[in-house]
CSV table of C-alpha atoms and ligand atoms in Angstrom, one decimal:
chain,number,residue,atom,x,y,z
U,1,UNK,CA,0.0,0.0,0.0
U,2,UNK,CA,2.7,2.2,0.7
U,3,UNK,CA,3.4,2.7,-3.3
U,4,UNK,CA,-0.4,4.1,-3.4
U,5,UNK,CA,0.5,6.7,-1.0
U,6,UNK,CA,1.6,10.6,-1.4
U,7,UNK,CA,3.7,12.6,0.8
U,8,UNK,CA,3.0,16.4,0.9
U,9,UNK,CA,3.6,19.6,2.8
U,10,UNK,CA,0.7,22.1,2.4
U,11,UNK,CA,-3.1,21.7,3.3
U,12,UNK,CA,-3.8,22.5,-0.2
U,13,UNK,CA,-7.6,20.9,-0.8
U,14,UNK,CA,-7.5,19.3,2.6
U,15,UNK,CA,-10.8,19.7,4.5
U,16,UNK,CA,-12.5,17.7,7.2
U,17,UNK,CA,-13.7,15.3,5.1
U,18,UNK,CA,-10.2,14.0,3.7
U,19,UNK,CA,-9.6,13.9,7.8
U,20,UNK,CA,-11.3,10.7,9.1
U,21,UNK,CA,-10.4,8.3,11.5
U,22,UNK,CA,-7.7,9.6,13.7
U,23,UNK,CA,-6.5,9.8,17.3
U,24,UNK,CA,-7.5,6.1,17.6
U,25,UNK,CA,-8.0,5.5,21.3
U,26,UNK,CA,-8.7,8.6,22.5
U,27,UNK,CA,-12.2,9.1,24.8
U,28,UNK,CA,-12.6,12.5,23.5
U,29,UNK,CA,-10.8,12.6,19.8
U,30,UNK,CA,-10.9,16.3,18.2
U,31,UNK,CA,-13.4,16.6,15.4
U,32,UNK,CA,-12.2,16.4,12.0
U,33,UNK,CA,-12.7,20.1,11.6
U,34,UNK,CA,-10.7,20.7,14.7
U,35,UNK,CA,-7.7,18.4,13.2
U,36,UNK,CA,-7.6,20.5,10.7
U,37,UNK,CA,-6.8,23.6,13.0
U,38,UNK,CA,-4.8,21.9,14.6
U,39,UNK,CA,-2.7,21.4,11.3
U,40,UNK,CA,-3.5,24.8,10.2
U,41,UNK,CA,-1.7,26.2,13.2
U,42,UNK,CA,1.1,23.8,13.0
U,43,UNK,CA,4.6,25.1,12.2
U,44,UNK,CA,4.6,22.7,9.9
U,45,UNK,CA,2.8,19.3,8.6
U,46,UNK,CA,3.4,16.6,6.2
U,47,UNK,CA,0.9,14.4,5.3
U,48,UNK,CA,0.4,11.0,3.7
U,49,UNK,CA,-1.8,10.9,1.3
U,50,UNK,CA,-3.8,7.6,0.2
U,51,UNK,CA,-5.1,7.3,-3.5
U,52,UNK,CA,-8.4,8.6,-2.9
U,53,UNK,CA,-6.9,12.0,-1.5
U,54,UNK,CA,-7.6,10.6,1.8
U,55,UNK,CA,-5.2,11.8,4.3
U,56,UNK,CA,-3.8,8.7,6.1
U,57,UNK,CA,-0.8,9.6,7.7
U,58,UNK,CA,0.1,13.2,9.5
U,59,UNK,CA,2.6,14.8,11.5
U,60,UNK,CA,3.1,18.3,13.1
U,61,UNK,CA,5.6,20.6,14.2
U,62,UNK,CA,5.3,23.6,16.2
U,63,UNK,CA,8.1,26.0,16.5
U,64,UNK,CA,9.9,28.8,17.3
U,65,UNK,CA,11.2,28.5,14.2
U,66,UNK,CA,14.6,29.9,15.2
U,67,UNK,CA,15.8,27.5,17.9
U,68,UNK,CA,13.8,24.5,18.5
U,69,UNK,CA,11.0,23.1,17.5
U,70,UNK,CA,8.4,20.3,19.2
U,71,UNK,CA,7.0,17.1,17.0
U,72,UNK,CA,3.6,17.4,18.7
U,73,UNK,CA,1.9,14.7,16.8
U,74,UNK,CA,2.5,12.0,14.3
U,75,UNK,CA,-0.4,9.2,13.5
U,76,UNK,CA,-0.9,6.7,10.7
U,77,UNK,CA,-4.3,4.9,10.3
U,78,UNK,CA,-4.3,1.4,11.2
U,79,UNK,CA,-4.7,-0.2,8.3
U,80,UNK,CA,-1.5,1.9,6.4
U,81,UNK,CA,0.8,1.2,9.6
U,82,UNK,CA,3.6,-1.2,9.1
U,83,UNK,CA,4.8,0.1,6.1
U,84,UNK,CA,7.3,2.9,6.5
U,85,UNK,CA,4.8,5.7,6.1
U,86,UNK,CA,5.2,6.8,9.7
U,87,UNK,CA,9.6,6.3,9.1
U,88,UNK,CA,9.0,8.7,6.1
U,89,UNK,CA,6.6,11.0,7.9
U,90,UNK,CA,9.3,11.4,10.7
U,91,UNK,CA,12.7,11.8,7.8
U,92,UNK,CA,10.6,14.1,6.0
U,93,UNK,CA,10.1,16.5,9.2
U,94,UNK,CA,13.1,15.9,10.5
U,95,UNK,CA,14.5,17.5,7.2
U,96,UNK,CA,12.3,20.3,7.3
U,97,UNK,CA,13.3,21.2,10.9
U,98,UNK,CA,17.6,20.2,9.8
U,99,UNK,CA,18.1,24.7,10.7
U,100,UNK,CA,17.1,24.0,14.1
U,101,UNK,CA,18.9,23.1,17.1
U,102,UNK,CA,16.3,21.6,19.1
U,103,UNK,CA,14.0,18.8,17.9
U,104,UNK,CA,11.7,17.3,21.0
U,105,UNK,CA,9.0,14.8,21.4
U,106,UNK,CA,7.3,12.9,23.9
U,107,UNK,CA,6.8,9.3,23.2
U,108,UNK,CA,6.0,5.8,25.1
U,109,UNK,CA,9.3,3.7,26.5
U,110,UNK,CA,7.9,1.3,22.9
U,111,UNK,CA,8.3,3.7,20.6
U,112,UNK,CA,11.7,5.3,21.5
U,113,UNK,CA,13.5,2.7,18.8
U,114,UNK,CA,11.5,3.7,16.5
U,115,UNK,CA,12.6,7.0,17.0
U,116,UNK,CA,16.1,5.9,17.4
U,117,UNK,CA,16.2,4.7,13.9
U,118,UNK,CA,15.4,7.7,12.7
U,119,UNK,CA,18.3,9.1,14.5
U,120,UNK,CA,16.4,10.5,17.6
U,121,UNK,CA,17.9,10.0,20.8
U,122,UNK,CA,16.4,9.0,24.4
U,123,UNK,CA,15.5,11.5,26.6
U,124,UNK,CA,13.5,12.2,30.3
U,125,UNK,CA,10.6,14.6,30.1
U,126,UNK,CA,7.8,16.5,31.9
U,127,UNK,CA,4.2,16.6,30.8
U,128,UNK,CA,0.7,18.4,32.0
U,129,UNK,CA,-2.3,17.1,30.2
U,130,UNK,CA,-5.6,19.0,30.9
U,131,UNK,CA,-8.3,15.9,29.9
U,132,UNK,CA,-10.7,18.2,30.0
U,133,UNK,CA,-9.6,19.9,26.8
U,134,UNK,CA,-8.5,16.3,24.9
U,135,UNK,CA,-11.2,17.6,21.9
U,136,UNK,CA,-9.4,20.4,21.1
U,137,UNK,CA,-13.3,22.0,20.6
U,138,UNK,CA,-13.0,25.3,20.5
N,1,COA,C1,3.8,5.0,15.6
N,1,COA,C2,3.2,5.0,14.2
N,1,COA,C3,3.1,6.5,13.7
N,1,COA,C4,4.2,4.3,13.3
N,1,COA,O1,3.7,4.4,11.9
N,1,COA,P1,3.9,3.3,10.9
N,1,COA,O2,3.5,3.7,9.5
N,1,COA,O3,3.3,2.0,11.4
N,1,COA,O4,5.5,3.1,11.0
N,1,COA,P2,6.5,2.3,10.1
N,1,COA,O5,5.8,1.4,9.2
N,1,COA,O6,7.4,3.3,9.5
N,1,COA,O7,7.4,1.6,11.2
N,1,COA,C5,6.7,0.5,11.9
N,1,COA,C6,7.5,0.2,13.1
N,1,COA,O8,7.2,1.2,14.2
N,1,COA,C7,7.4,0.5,15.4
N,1,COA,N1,6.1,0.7,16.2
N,1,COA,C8,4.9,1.2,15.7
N,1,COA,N2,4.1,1.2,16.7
N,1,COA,C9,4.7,0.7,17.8
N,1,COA,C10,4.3,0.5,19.1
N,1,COA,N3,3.0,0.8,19.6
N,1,COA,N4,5.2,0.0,20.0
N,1,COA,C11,6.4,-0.3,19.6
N,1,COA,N5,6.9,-0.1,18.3
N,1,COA,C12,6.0,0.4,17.4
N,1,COA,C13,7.7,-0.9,15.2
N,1,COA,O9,9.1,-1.0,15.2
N,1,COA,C14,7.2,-1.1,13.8
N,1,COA,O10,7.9,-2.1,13.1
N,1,COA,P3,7.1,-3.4,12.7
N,1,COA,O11,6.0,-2.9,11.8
N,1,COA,O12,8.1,-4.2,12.0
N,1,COA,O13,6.6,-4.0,14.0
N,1,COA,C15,1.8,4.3,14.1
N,1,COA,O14,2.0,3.0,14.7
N,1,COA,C16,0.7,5.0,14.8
N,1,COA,O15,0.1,5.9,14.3
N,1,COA,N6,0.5,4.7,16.1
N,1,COA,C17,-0.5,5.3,16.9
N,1,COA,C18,-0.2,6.7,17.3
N,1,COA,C19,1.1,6.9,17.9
N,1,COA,O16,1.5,6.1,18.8
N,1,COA,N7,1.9,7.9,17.5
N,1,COA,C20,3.2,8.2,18.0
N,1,COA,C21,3.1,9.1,19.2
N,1,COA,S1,4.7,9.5,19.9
């Protein structure tokens, strides 16, 4: 499947409805029109794109964009994962954020090879989550 699949950096054309199906797990996901701010007001985003123009892979960066920069979220749909598209969503950002000193995310012990083949490196963090806000509604 991943030979069906685009990779792009603008929002150009995307609009709720190419936004379906993310933040798997989550009690109280953000709307699809409220993913779409959230990728709107992103530093920056690349996206996965399945044949249909359905976006099935996404990542964002907010930033400074002097210094350092944050990977806030990255997300591939369950049926595209498994096949490098979240590796290539990660190279691709990480090359877009290359002027920047600092690149930081927050990830589960699990995922930290992942990140580590990507050249990312292990590191302790602090985190506040307000649950009451996990929608993202306005
Ligand atoms: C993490 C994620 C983006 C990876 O996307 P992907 O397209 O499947 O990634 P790739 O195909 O490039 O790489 C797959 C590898 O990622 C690693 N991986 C993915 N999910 C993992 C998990 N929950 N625990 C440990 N390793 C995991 C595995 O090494 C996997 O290799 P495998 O398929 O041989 O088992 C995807 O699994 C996802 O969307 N997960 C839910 C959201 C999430 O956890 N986002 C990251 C927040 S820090």
């Amino acid at each position: 499947m991943q030979n069906l699949v685009t990779y792009t950096s603008t929002l150009d054309g995307v609009t709720p409805a190419n936004l379906q199906g993310f933040f798997v797990g989550w009690p109280h996901p953000p709307a699809p029109v409220d993913h779409l701010r959230i990728l709107v007001g992103s530093h920056a985003v690349e996206l996965a794109l399945g044949p249909d123009g359905m976006v099935v892979g996404f990542i964002t960066a907010i930033s400074d964009g002097v210094c350092s920069a944050y990977i806030a979220l990255l997300e591939v749909l369950p049926p595209y994962q498994g096949r490098g598209i979240g590796s290539e969503l990660v190279r691709r950002m990480l090359a877009r954020l290359a002027n920047l000193y600092m690149v930081d995310l927050l990830c589960d012990p699990e995922l930290q090879p992942f990140y580590e083949r990507l050249g990312m490196r292990p590191a302790s963090g602090m985190l506040l989550r307000n649950y009451a806000r996990q929608s993202c509604a306005p």
